[in-house]
Amino acid sequence: MARLLWLLAVAAALLLAASPAAMAGGPVEVGVNWGSQLSHPLLPSSVVKMLKANGISRVKMFDADPWPVGALVDSGIEVMLGIPNDMLETMNSYGNAKDWVSENVTSYGDKLKLKYVAVGNEPFLKAYNGSFMKTTFPALKNVQKALDEAGVGDKVKAVVPLNADVYVSPDDKPSSGAFRPDINDLMTDMVKFLHDHGAPFVVNIYPFLSLYQSDDFPFEFAFFDGGRNIQDKGGISYTNVFDANYDTLVNALKKAGVPNLKVIVGEAGWPTDGNKNANLKLARRFYDGLLEKLSKDEGTPVRPGKMEVYLFGLFDEDMKSIAPGNFERHWGIFTYDGKPKFPMDLTGKGHDKLLSPVPDVEYLPHQWCVFDDGAKDKSKLPGNIQYACASGDCTALGYGCSCNGLDEKSNISYAFNMYFQMQDQDVRACDFDGLAKITEKNASTRGCLFPVQVLSAGGREAPGLGWAAAAILAVAVMVFV
């Protein structure tokens, strides 16, 4: 009997050791941003399976779409829901804020592990030219009031994720950090409100953008193993821009009168394509350094200790605006079809292994749209290429990008195929005035992947509907519209 108990104990230990969390080295302390700007979203239920398989315990959303949020119900995953910038003015009405909380917060009861409501997303970006300057703070106050009156304000806090451009340092030293002069009064009032209501300051920090925006930026300073050392007052030194940026904010908070306000890094990541410095090697270097840092709970020189960080982002998003740069569509730690891009140990222990992929992914037929070099009239080629890239995704073709080395024919084929795939392989999307043709031969070449798109989850699963019911509904819509 004793031997049997011993064998059972050994078996249980082996099973525990084989679990994802144990294999990763312990509980995961980072969150992820789950964006929605994909032409072909994956099944939310499958995405949640992947999150749980990898031990990811926190998710930040950019809206409150009940489809993905519904998949998070009873998952045990902590959630930050989002209210988009274009809804901020609506939230200036307390009645609307109250309705939003009723529909997207209290309706889930205790089944959704909701921790934060993000009111807007980087609303004070300089690029917005003050568009949300007057509506953000009133919206924040109304949402928090609605949460309080709904009886959940003690456990759900309203926050405003902000870009790091809301604070500055005149001499590039963290100790001189202060809020931007044009919004200093507003920011001071807002951080005091957050402090009074027990809510954190949420900031997005991107060392990649520091590198992207200035050719003079010291390359090694963007990473955690660069070895560069910048001195600040009081004998404080900085070896990476992430810490320097974070402490610039901490000093700005001190000047605003809330020195102990909790800080959460709402977004931190590195893109893998779309720019000469956006690639798998550098992304892995950044994440390895960040995760190792977080695992040590070392914090920053001015604020040591545990940090809360959300990685950006979960998947590549082919519908994102590329106004800031082509890299915007390539922030994912997973590919468009839910596969891990490179080994990553979320516990920061240095284990060299791939994360678990999204299960149950289905693809469109294995076919590609390519340039038909036998076409007689090629005079309309320039216009068709321009159209394909404007309506599709040609961000991988740029200088220093993953498909930069293609010849002219392959460049044209890549553009045509991306449009074709994003249009669900509709045969009409592979015409281009007779300049294209469909082939079953894999068009990938010279290390450049010509992807086959996934079967969009929108056609397989609708909220509250089975696949068959969703299909019937789609037919009905086509008949009666």
CSV table of C-alpha atoms in Angstrom, one decimal:
chain,number,residue,atom,x,y,z
A,1,MET,CA,0.0,0.0,0.0
A,2,ALA,CA,2.8,2.4,0.9
A,3,ARG,CA,4.5,1.7,-2.4
A,4,LEU,CA,1.2,2.4,-4.3
A,5,LEU,CA,0.9,5.7,-2.5
A,6,TRP,CA,4.5,6.5,-3.4
A,7,LEU,CA,3.9,5.7,-7.1
A,8,LEU,CA,0.8,7.9,-7.1
A,9,ALA,CA,2.7,10.7,-5.6
A,10,VAL,CA,5.4,10.4,-8.2
A,11,ALA,CA,2.9,10.3,-11.0
A,12,ALA,CA,1.2,13.4,-9.6
A,13,ALA,CA,4.5,15.2,-9.4
A,14,LEU,CA,5.3,14.3,-13.0
A,15,LEU,CA,1.9,15.5,-14.2
A,16,LEU,CA,2.4,18.8,-12.3
A,17,ALA,CA,5.9,19.2,-13.8
A,18,ALA,CA,4.4,18.7,-17.3
A,19,SER,CA,1.8,21.4,-16.9
A,20,PRO,CA,2.3,24.7,-18.9
A,21,ALA,CA,2.8,26.8,-15.8
A,22,ALA,CA,5.3,24.5,-14.3
A,23,MET,CA,7.2,24.0,-17.6
A,24,ALA,CA,7.4,27.8,-17.8
A,25,GLY,CA,9.0,28.0,-14.4
A,26,GLY,CA,6.2,29.4,-12.3
A,27,PRO,CA,3.2,31.8,-12.5
A,28,VAL,CA,3.3,34.4,-15.3
A,29,GLU,CA,3.4,38.0,-14.2
A,30,VAL,CA,2.9,39.8,-17.5
A,31,GLY,CA,-0.3,40.6,-19.4
A,32,VAL,CA,-0.9,40.9,-23.1
A,33,ASN,CA,-2.8,43.3,-25.4
A,34,TRP,CA,-5.4,41.6,-27.4
A,35,GLY,CA,-6.2,43.8,-30.4
A,36,SER,CA,-9.0,43.4,-32.9
A,37,GLN,CA,-7.8,45.1,-36.1
A,38,LEU,CA,-7.4,41.9,-38.2
A,39,SER,CA,-9.2,41.1,-41.4
A,40,HIS,CA,-9.5,37.5,-40.3
A,41,PRO,CA,-9.8,37.2,-36.5
A,42,LEU,CA,-9.2,33.9,-34.8
A,43,LEU,CA,-11.9,32.1,-32.7
A,44,PRO,CA,-11.9,33.9,-29.3
A,45,SER,CA,-12.5,30.6,-27.6
A,46,SER,CA,-9.4,29.2,-29.2
A,47,VAL,CA,-7.4,32.3,-28.3
A,48,VAL,CA,-8.4,31.9,-24.6
A,49,LYS,CA,-7.3,28.3,-24.7
A,50,MET,CA,-3.9,29.4,-25.9
A,51,LEU,CA,-3.7,32.1,-23.2
A,52,LYS,CA,-4.5,29.5,-20.5
A,53,ALA,CA,-2.1,27.0,-22.0
A,54,ASN,CA,0.7,29.5,-21.7
A,55,GLY,CA,-0.3,30.6,-18.2
A,56,ILE,CA,-1.1,34.2,-19.4
A,57,SER,CA,-3.2,35.6,-16.6
A,58,ARG,CA,-4.0,39.2,-17.7
A,59,VAL,CA,-5.5,40.6,-20.9
A,60,LYS,CA,-5.9,44.2,-22.0
A,61,MET,CA,-8.6,44.9,-24.6
A,62,PHE,CA,-9.3,48.0,-26.7
A,63,ASP,CA,-13.0,47.8,-26.6
A,64,ALA,CA,-15.7,45.7,-24.9
A,65,ASP,CA,-16.8,43.5,-27.8
A,66,PRO,CA,-19.0,40.8,-26.2
A,67,TRP,CA,-17.6,38.2,-28.6
A,68,PRO,CA,-14.0,38.0,-27.3
A,69,VAL,CA,-15.1,39.2,-23.8
A,70,GLY,CA,-17.6,36.4,-23.6
A,71,ALA,CA,-14.8,33.9,-24.2
A,72,LEU,CA,-13.0,35.3,-21.2
A,73,VAL,CA,-16.0,34.6,-18.9
A,74,ASP,CA,-15.1,32.0,-16.2
A,75,SER,CA,-11.6,31.8,-17.6
A,76,GLY,CA,-9.9,33.2,-14.5
A,77,ILE,CA,-8.0,35.7,-16.7
A,78,GLU,CA,-7.9,39.2,-15.4
A,79,VAL,CA,-9.3,41.7,-17.9
A,80,MET,CA,-9.0,45.4,-18.8
A,81,LEU,CA,-11.8,46.5,-21.0
A,82,GLY,CA,-11.5,49.5,-23.3
A,83,ILE,CA,-13.7,52.4,-24.3
A,84,PRO,CA,-12.4,53.8,-27.7
A,85,ASN,CA,-11.5,57.4,-28.2
A,86,ASP,CA,-14.5,58.0,-30.5
A,87,MET,CA,-16.8,57.2,-27.5
A,88,LEU,CA,-15.2,59.6,-25.1
A,89,GLU,CA,-17.6,62.4,-25.9
A,90,THR,CA,-20.5,60.0,-25.5
A,91,MET,CA,-19.2,59.2,-22.0
A,92,ASN,CA,-19.4,62.9,-21.1
A,93,SER,CA,-23.0,62.1,-20.4
A,94,TYR,CA,-23.3,60.3,-17.0
A,95,GLY,CA,-26.4,58.5,-18.3
A,96,ASN,CA,-24.4,57.0,-21.1
A,97,ALA,CA,-21.5,56.1,-18.8
A,98,LYS,CA,-24.0,54.4,-16.5
A,99,ASP,CA,-25.6,52.4,-19.4
A,100,TRP,CA,-22.1,51.4,-20.6
A,101,VAL,CA,-21.2,50.0,-17.2
A,102,SER,CA,-24.5,48.2,-16.9
A,103,GLU,CA,-24.1,46.6,-20.3
A,104,ASN,CA,-20.4,45.8,-20.2
A,105,VAL,CA,-19.5,45.4,-16.5
A,106,THR,CA,-22.3,44.4,-14.2
A,107,SER,CA,-24.0,42.3,-16.8
A,108,TYR,CA,-21.2,39.7,-16.4
A,109,GLY,CA,-21.5,39.5,-12.6
A,110,ASP,CA,-18.6,37.7,-11.0
A,111,LYS,CA,-18.0,35.6,-14.1
A,112,LEU,CA,-15.7,38.1,-15.7
A,113,LYS,CA,-12.5,38.9,-13.7
A,114,LEU,CA,-12.6,42.6,-14.6
A,115,LYS,CA,-10.0,44.8,-13.0
A,116,TYR,CA,-9.8,48.0,-15.1
A,117,VAL,CA,-11.8,50.0,-17.6
A,118,ALA,CA,-9.5,51.9,-20.0
A,119,VAL,CA,-11.2,55.2,-20.8
A,120,GLY,CA,-9.7,56.0,-24.2
A,121,ASN,CA,-6.4,55.0,-25.7
A,122,GLU,CA,-3.5,57.5,-25.7
A,123,PRO,CA,-6.0,60.4,-26.1
A,124,PHE,CA,-3.5,63.1,-25.5
A,125,LEU,CA,-1.1,62.1,-28.3
A,126,LYS,CA,0.3,65.2,-30.0
A,127,ALA,CA,-0.8,63.7,-33.3
A,128,TYR,CA,-4.4,64.1,-32.3
A,129,ASN,CA,-4.0,67.9,-32.1
A,130,GLY,CA,-6.1,68.2,-28.9
A,131,SER,CA,-9.1,66.4,-30.3
A,132,PHE,CA,-9.8,64.6,-27.0
A,133,MET,CA,-8.4,67.1,-24.6
A,134,LYS,CA,-11.8,68.3,-23.3
A,135,THR,CA,-13.6,65.0,-23.2
A,136,THR,CA,-11.2,62.5,-21.6
A,137,PHE,CA,-11.2,63.6,-18.0
A,138,PRO,CA,-15.0,64.1,-17.8
A,139,ALA,CA,-15.4,60.6,-19.3
A,140,LEU,CA,-13.0,59.2,-16.8
A,141,LYS,CA,-14.9,60.7,-13.9
A,142,ASN,CA,-18.3,59.6,-15.2
A,143,VAL,CA,-17.2,56.0,-15.7
A,144,GLN,CA,-15.6,55.8,-12.3
A,145,LYS,CA,-18.8,57.3,-10.8
A,146,ALA,CA,-20.9,54.7,-12.7
A,147,LEU,CA,-18.7,51.9,-11.4
A,148,ASP,CA,-19.0,53.2,-7.8
A,149,GLU,CA,-22.7,53.5,-8.0
A,150,ALA,CA,-23.0,50.0,-9.5
A,151,GLY,CA,-21.3,48.7,-6.4
A,152,VAL,CA,-18.1,47.5,-8.2
A,153,GLY,CA,-15.9,50.6,-7.8
A,154,ASP,CA,-13.9,49.0,-5.1
A,155,LYS,CA,-12.6,46.3,-7.4
A,156,VAL,CA,-12.9,47.8,-10.9
A,157,LYS,CA,-11.0,51.1,-11.5
A,158,ALA,CA,-11.3,53.5,-14.5
A,159,VAL,CA,-8.0,54.4,-16.0
A,160,VAL,CA,-6.6,56.2,-19.0
A,161,PRO,CA,-3.8,54.5,-21.0
A,162,LEU,CA,-1.4,57.3,-22.1
A,163,ASN,CA,1.5,57.5,-24.4
A,164,ALA,CA,4.8,58.5,-22.9
A,165,ASP,CA,4.7,61.8,-24.8
A,166,VAL,CA,2.5,63.2,-22.0
A,167,TYR,CA,5.7,63.9,-20.0
A,168,VAL,CA,9.0,65.4,-21.0
A,169,SER,CA,12.5,66.0,-19.7
A,170,PRO,CA,14.1,69.3,-20.8
A,171,ASP,CA,17.7,68.0,-20.3
A,172,ASP,CA,16.9,64.3,-21.2
A,173,LYS,CA,17.5,63.3,-17.6
A,174,PRO,CA,14.7,61.4,-15.7
A,175,SER,CA,15.1,63.6,-12.7
A,176,SER,CA,13.9,66.5,-14.7
A,177,GLY,CA,10.7,64.7,-15.7
A,178,ALA,CA,7.5,66.7,-15.8
A,179,PHE,CA,4.2,66.6,-17.6
A,180,ARG,CA,4.0,68.4,-21.0
A,181,PRO,CA,3.5,72.1,-20.4
A,182,ASP,CA,0.4,72.3,-22.6
A,183,ILE,CA,-1.4,69.6,-20.5
A,184,ASN,CA,0.3,70.0,-17.2
A,185,ASP,CA,-2.7,71.4,-15.3
A,186,LEU,CA,-5.0,68.8,-16.9
A,187,MET,CA,-2.6,65.9,-16.1
A,188,THR,CA,-2.1,67.2,-12.5
A,189,ASP,CA,-5.9,67.2,-11.9
A,190,MET,CA,-6.3,63.8,-13.5
A,191,VAL,CA,-3.5,62.0,-11.6
A,192,LYS,CA,-4.9,63.4,-8.4
A,193,PHE,CA,-8.3,61.9,-9.3
A,194,LEU,CA,-6.7,58.6,-10.0
A,195,HIS,CA,-4.9,58.7,-6.7
A,196,ASP,CA,-8.0,59.6,-4.7
A,197,HIS,CA,-9.9,56.7,-6.3
A,198,GLY,CA,-7.2,54.1,-5.9
A,199,ALA,CA,-6.6,53.8,-9.6
A,200,PRO,CA,-3.1,53.4,-11.3
A,201,PHE,CA,-1.4,55.5,-14.0
A,202,VAL,CA,-1.3,53.4,-17.2
A,203,VAL,CA,1.5,54.3,-19.6
A,204,ASN,CA,2.8,52.9,-22.9
A,205,ILE,CA,6.6,52.7,-23.3
A,206,TYR,CA,8.2,51.8,-26.6
A,207,PRO,CA,12.0,51.7,-26.8
A,208,PHE,CA,11.6,50.7,-30.5
A,209,LEU,CA,9.9,54.1,-31.2
A,210,SER,CA,12.8,55.9,-29.6
A,211,LEU,CA,15.1,54.2,-32.1
A,212,TYR,CA,12.7,54.6,-35.0
A,213,GLN,CA,12.1,58.4,-34.5
A,214,SER,CA,15.8,59.4,-34.3
A,215,ASP,CA,18.8,58.2,-36.2
A,216,ASP,CA,20.9,59.7,-33.4
A,217,PHE,CA,19.4,57.6,-30.7
A,218,PRO,CA,22.0,55.2,-29.2
A,219,PHE,CA,21.0,51.8,-30.6
A,220,GLU,CA,22.2,49.7,-27.6
A,221,PHE,CA,20.2,51.9,-25.1
A,222,ALA,CA,17.0,50.5,-26.6
A,223,PHE,CA,17.8,47.0,-25.1
A,224,PHE,CA,18.4,45.7,-21.6
A,225,ASP,CA,21.8,44.2,-22.3
A,226,GLY,CA,23.3,47.1,-24.1
A,227,GLY,CA,25.9,48.0,-21.5
A,228,ARG,CA,25.5,51.8,-22.1
A,229,ASN,CA,25.4,53.9,-19.0
A,230,ILE,CA,23.8,57.4,-18.6
A,231,GLN,CA,24.3,59.3,-15.4
A,232,ASP,CA,21.6,61.3,-13.6
A,233,LYS,CA,21.6,63.4,-10.5
A,234,GLY,CA,22.3,61.7,-7.1
A,235,GLY,CA,24.6,59.1,-8.6
A,236,ILE,CA,21.8,57.3,-10.4
A,237,SER,CA,22.7,55.6,-13.7
A,238,TYR,CA,20.6,54.2,-16.4
A,239,THR,CA,21.5,51.3,-18.7
A,240,ASN,CA,18.4,51.3,-20.9
A,241,VAL,CA,15.8,53.7,-22.1
A,242,PHE,CA,12.8,51.7,-20.7
A,243,ASP,CA,14.0,52.4,-17.1
A,244,ALA,CA,14.9,56.0,-18.0
A,245,ASN,CA,11.5,56.6,-19.5
A,246,TYR,CA,9.6,55.0,-16.6
A,247,ASP,CA,11.5,57.1,-14.0
A,248,THR,CA,10.9,60.3,-16.0
A,249,LEU,CA,7.2,59.5,-15.4
A,250,VAL,CA,7.8,58.8,-11.7
A,251,ASN,CA,9.5,62.2,-11.3
A,252,ALA,CA,6.6,63.9,-13.2
A,253,LEU,CA,4.2,62.3,-10.7
A,254,LYS,CA,6.2,63.6,-7.8
A,255,LYS,CA,6.0,67.1,-9.2
A,256,ALA,CA,2.3,66.7,-9.6
A,257,GLY,CA,1.9,65.8,-5.9
A,258,VAL,CA,1.2,62.1,-6.2
A,259,PRO,CA,4.7,60.5,-5.7
A,260,ASN,CA,3.3,57.1,-4.7
A,261,LEU,CA,0.8,56.6,-7.5
A,262,LYS,CA,0.9,53.1,-8.9
A,263,VAL,CA,2.2,52.8,-12.4
A,264,ILE,CA,1.2,50.1,-14.9
A,265,VAL,CA,3.0,49.7,-18.2
A,266,GLY,CA,0.0,49.2,-20.5
A,267,GLU,CA,2.0,48.5,-23.6
A,268,ALA,CA,5.6,47.4,-24.2
A,269,GLY,CA,6.9,45.4,-27.2
A,270,TRP,CA,8.9,45.2,-30.3
A,271,PRO,CA,7.7,44.7,-33.9
A,272,THR,CA,9.1,42.0,-36.2
A,273,ASP,CA,8.6,43.5,-39.7
A,274,GLY,CA,8.0,46.8,-41.5
A,275,ASN,CA,11.2,48.5,-40.7
A,276,LYS,CA,15.0,47.8,-40.8
A,277,ASN,CA,15.0,47.5,-37.0
A,278,ALA,CA,11.8,45.5,-36.8
A,279,ASN,CA,12.8,41.8,-37.0
A,280,LEU,CA,12.7,38.6,-35.1
A,281,LYS,CA,16.2,38.8,-33.8
A,282,LEU,CA,15.8,42.2,-32.2
A,283,ALA,CA,12.3,41.5,-31.0
A,284,ARG,CA,13.6,38.4,-29.2
A,285,ARG,CA,16.5,40.4,-27.7
A,286,PHE,CA,14.1,43.0,-26.4
A,287,TYR,CA,11.6,40.5,-24.9
A,288,ASP,CA,14.3,38.3,-23.4
A,289,GLY,CA,15.8,41.4,-21.6
A,290,LEU,CA,12.4,42.7,-20.5
A,291,LEU,CA,11.1,39.4,-19.2
A,292,GLU,CA,14.3,38.7,-17.3
A,293,LYS,CA,14.1,42.1,-15.7
A,294,LEU,CA,10.5,41.5,-14.6
A,295,SER,CA,11.4,38.1,-13.2
A,296,LYS,CA,13.8,39.7,-10.8
A,297,ASP,CA,11.3,42.3,-9.5
A,298,GLU,CA,14.1,44.8,-9.6
A,299,GLY,CA,12.0,47.7,-10.9
A,300,THR,CA,13.8,50.9,-11.8
A,301,PRO,CA,16.5,53.1,-10.0
A,302,VAL,CA,13.9,55.5,-8.7
A,303,ARG,CA,11.1,53.0,-8.0
A,304,PRO,CA,12.5,49.5,-7.3
A,305,GLY,CA,10.3,46.5,-6.9
A,306,LYS,CA,7.7,44.6,-8.8
A,307,MET,CA,6.3,46.0,-12.1
A,308,GLU,CA,3.1,45.3,-13.9
A,309,VAL,CA,3.5,45.1,-17.7
A,310,TYR,CA,1.3,44.2,-20.6
A,311,LEU,CA,3.1,43.0,-23.7
A,312,PHE,CA,2.1,44.6,-27.1
A,313,GLY,CA,0.7,42.8,-28.8
A,314,LEU,CA,-0.8,39.3,-29.1
A,315,PHE,CA,-1.2,39.0,-32.9
A,316,ASP,CA,-0.1,40.9,-36.1
A,317,GLU,CA,-3.0,43.1,-37.2
A,318,ASP,CA,-3.3,43.6,-40.9
A,319,MET,CA,-6.0,46.3,-40.7
A,320,LYS,CA,-4.1,48.7,-38.4
A,321,SER,CA,-3.2,52.2,-39.7
A,322,ILE,CA,0.3,52.4,-41.0
A,323,ALA,CA,0.4,56.2,-40.7
A,324,PRO,CA,3.0,55.9,-37.9
A,325,GLY,CA,5.0,53.3,-39.9
A,326,ASN,CA,4.7,50.0,-41.7
A,327,PHE,CA,5.7,48.2,-38.5
A,328,GLU,CA,2.3,48.9,-37.0
A,329,ARG,CA,0.9,45.7,-38.5
A,330,HIS,CA,3.7,43.5,-37.0
A,331,TRP,CA,3.7,43.9,-33.2
A,332,GLY,CA,2.4,40.5,-32.5
A,333,ILE,CA,4.3,37.9,-30.5
A,334,PHE,CA,2.1,35.5,-32.5
A,335,THR,CA,1.6,35.5,-36.2
A,336,TYR,CA,-1.8,36.3,-37.8
A,337,ASP,CA,-2.7,32.6,-37.6
A,338,GLY,CA,-1.8,32.2,-33.9
A,339,LYS,CA,1.7,30.7,-34.2
A,340,PRO,CA,4.5,31.8,-31.9
A,341,LYS,CA,7.2,33.8,-33.8
A,342,PHE,CA,10.2,33.0,-31.7
A,343,PRO,CA,11.1,31.2,-28.4
A,344,MET,CA,9.9,33.2,-25.4
A,345,ASP,CA,9.9,32.4,-21.7
A,346,LEU,CA,7.3,34.5,-20.0
A,347,THR,CA,8.8,33.9,-16.6
A,348,GLY,CA,12.1,35.4,-17.6
A,349,LYS,CA,14.0,32.3,-16.5
A,350,GLY,CA,15.7,31.9,-19.9
A,351,HIS,CA,14.0,28.6,-21.0
A,352,ASP,CA,14.4,28.4,-24.8
A,353,LYS,CA,11.0,27.2,-26.0
A,354,LEU,CA,8.1,28.2,-28.1
A,355,LEU,CA,4.8,29.3,-26.6
A,356,SER,CA,1.8,27.1,-27.2
A,357,PRO,CA,0.0,28.1,-30.5
A,358,VAL,CA,-3.7,28.9,-30.9
A,359,PRO,CA,-5.5,25.5,-31.4
A,360,ASP,CA,-8.1,24.6,-33.9
A,361,VAL,CA,-7.1,27.1,-36.6
A,362,GLU,CA,-8.6,26.5,-40.0
A,363,TYR,CA,-7.3,27.9,-43.3
A,364,LEU,CA,-8.7,28.9,-46.6
A,365,PRO,CA,-7.8,26.6,-49.5
A,366,HIS,CA,-4.0,26.4,-50.3
A,367,GLN,CA,-4.0,28.6,-53.3
A,368,TRP,CA,-2.3,31.9,-54.2
A,369,CYS,CA,-2.9,34.8,-56.5
A,370,VAL,CA,0.2,35.7,-58.6
A,371,PHE,CA,1.2,37.9,-61.5
A,372,ASP,CA,0.4,36.4,-64.9
A,373,ASP,CA,3.5,37.4,-66.9
A,374,GLY,CA,1.9,36.0,-70.0
A,375,ALA,CA,-0.7,38.8,-69.9
A,376,LYS,CA,-0.7,40.8,-73.1
A,377,ASP,CA,-1.6,44.3,-71.8
A,378,LYS,CA,0.6,45.3,-68.9
A,379,SER,CA,-0.2,49.1,-69.2
A,380,LYS,CA,-2.5,48.9,-66.2
A,381,LEU,CA,0.0,47.2,-63.9
A,382,PRO,CA,1.1,50.3,-61.9
A,383,GLY,CA,-2.5,51.2,-61.0
A,384,ASN,CA,-3.4,47.7,-60.0
A,385,ILE,CA,-0.3,47.3,-57.8
A,386,GLN,CA,-1.1,50.6,-56.1
A,387,TYR,CA,-4.7,49.4,-55.5
A,388,ALA,CA,-3.6,46.0,-54.2
A,389,CYS,CA,-1.3,47.6,-51.7
A,390,ALA,CA,-3.7,50.3,-50.6
A,391,SER,CA,-6.5,47.7,-50.0
A,392,GLY,CA,-4.2,44.9,-48.9
A,393,ASP,CA,-1.0,44.7,-46.9
A,394,CYS,CA,2.4,45.3,-48.6
A,395,THR,CA,4.2,46.3,-45.4
A,396,ALA,CA,6.7,43.4,-45.7
A,397,LEU,CA,8.0,44.7,-49.0
A,398,GLY,CA,9.7,47.8,-47.6
A,399,TYR,CA,13.4,48.5,-47.2
A,400,GLY,CA,15.0,46.2,-44.6
A,401,CYS,CA,11.8,44.2,-44.3
A,402,SER,CA,11.2,40.4,-44.6
A,403,CYS,CA,10.3,40.5,-48.3
A,404,ASN,CA,12.5,43.3,-49.4
A,405,GLY,CA,14.7,41.1,-51.6
A,406,LEU,CA,12.1,40.0,-54.2
A,407,ASP,CA,12.4,40.5,-57.9
A,408,GLU,CA,9.9,42.6,-59.8
A,409,LYS,CA,7.6,39.7,-60.7
A,410,SER,CA,7.5,38.4,-57.1
A,411,ASN,CA,6.9,41.9,-55.7
A,412,ILE,CA,3.8,42.1,-57.9
A,413,SER,CA,2.7,38.6,-57.0
A,414,TYR,CA,3.1,39.4,-53.3
A,415,ALA,CA,0.9,42.5,-53.6
A,416,PHE,CA,-1.8,40.7,-55.5
A,417,ASN,CA,-1.8,37.7,-53.2
A,418,MET,CA,-2.1,39.8,-50.0
A,419,TYR,CA,-5.2,41.5,-51.4
A,420,PHE,CA,-6.6,38.2,-52.6
A,421,GLN,CA,-6.1,36.5,-49.2
A,422,MET,CA,-7.6,39.5,-47.3
A,423,GLN,CA,-10.6,39.3,-49.6
A,424,ASP,CA,-11.3,35.6,-48.6
A,425,GLN,CA,-9.8,34.3,-51.8
A,426,ASP,CA,-12.7,35.7,-53.8
A,427,VAL,CA,-11.9,34.8,-57.5
A,428,ARG,CA,-12.9,38.4,-58.4
A,429,ALA,CA,-10.0,39.6,-56.2
A,430,CYS,CA,-7.5,37.9,-58.4
A,431,ASP,CA,-8.3,39.6,-61.7
A,432,PHE,CA,-6.5,42.9,-61.7
A,433,ASP,CA,-7.5,43.6,-65.3
A,434,GLY,CA,-6.3,40.2,-66.5
A,435,LEU,CA,-2.9,40.6,-64.9
A,436,ALA,CA,-3.2,37.9,-62.3
A,437,LYS,CA,-4.0,34.2,-62.0
A,438,ILE,CA,-4.7,31.7,-59.2
A,439,THR,CA,-2.2,28.9,-58.6
A,440,GLU,CA,-2.0,26.0,-56.3
A,441,LYS,CA,1.8,26.1,-56.3
A,442,ASN,CA,3.1,27.8,-53.1
A,443,ALA,CA,4.3,31.2,-54.2
A,444,SER,CA,6.6,31.8,-51.2
A,445,THR,CA,10.1,32.5,-52.4
A,446,ARG,CA,13.5,33.8,-51.2
A,447,GLY,CA,12.6,33.5,-47.5
A,448,CYS,CA,9.4,35.6,-48.1
A,449,LEU,CA,6.2,33.9,-46.9
A,450,PHE,CA,3.2,34.4,-49.2
A,451,PRO,CA,0.5,33.5,-46.6
A,452,VAL,CA,-2.7,31.6,-47.0
A,453,GLN,CA,-5.2,33.4,-44.8
A,454,VAL,CA,-7.2,31.7,-42.0
A,455,LEU,CA,-10.9,31.0,-42.2
A,456,SER,CA,-12.2,34.1,-40.5
A,457,ALA,CA,-13.8,33.3,-37.1
A,458,GLY,CA,-16.6,35.7,-38.0
A,459,GLY,CA,-17.9,33.2,-40.4
A,460,ARG,CA,-17.6,30.3,-38.0
A,461,GLU,CA,-18.8,31.6,-34.7
A,462,ALA,CA,-21.1,34.4,-33.8
A,463,PRO,CA,-22.1,35.5,-30.3
A,464,GLY,CA,-24.8,33.2,-29.1
A,465,LEU,CA,-24.9,31.2,-32.3
A,466,GLY,CA,-23.5,27.9,-33.5
A,467,TRP,CA,-21.6,27.7,-36.7
A,468,ALA,CA,-24.7,26.4,-38.7
A,469,ALA,CA,-26.9,29.1,-37.2
A,470,ALA,CA,-24.4,31.8,-38.1
A,471,ALA,CA,-24.3,30.5,-41.7
A,472,ILE,CA,-28.1,30.5,-42.0
A,473,LEU,CA,-28.2,34.0,-40.6
A,474,ALA,CA,-25.6,35.1,-43.2
A,475,VAL,CA,-27.7,33.6,-46.0
A,476,ALA,CA,-30.8,35.4,-44.7
A,477,VAL,CA,-29.0,38.7,-44.7
A,478,MET,CA,-27.9,38.2,-48.3
A,479,VAL,CA,-31.4,37.3,-49.4
A,480,PHE,CA,-33.2,40.2,-47.7
A,481,VAL,CA,-30.7,43.0,-48.0
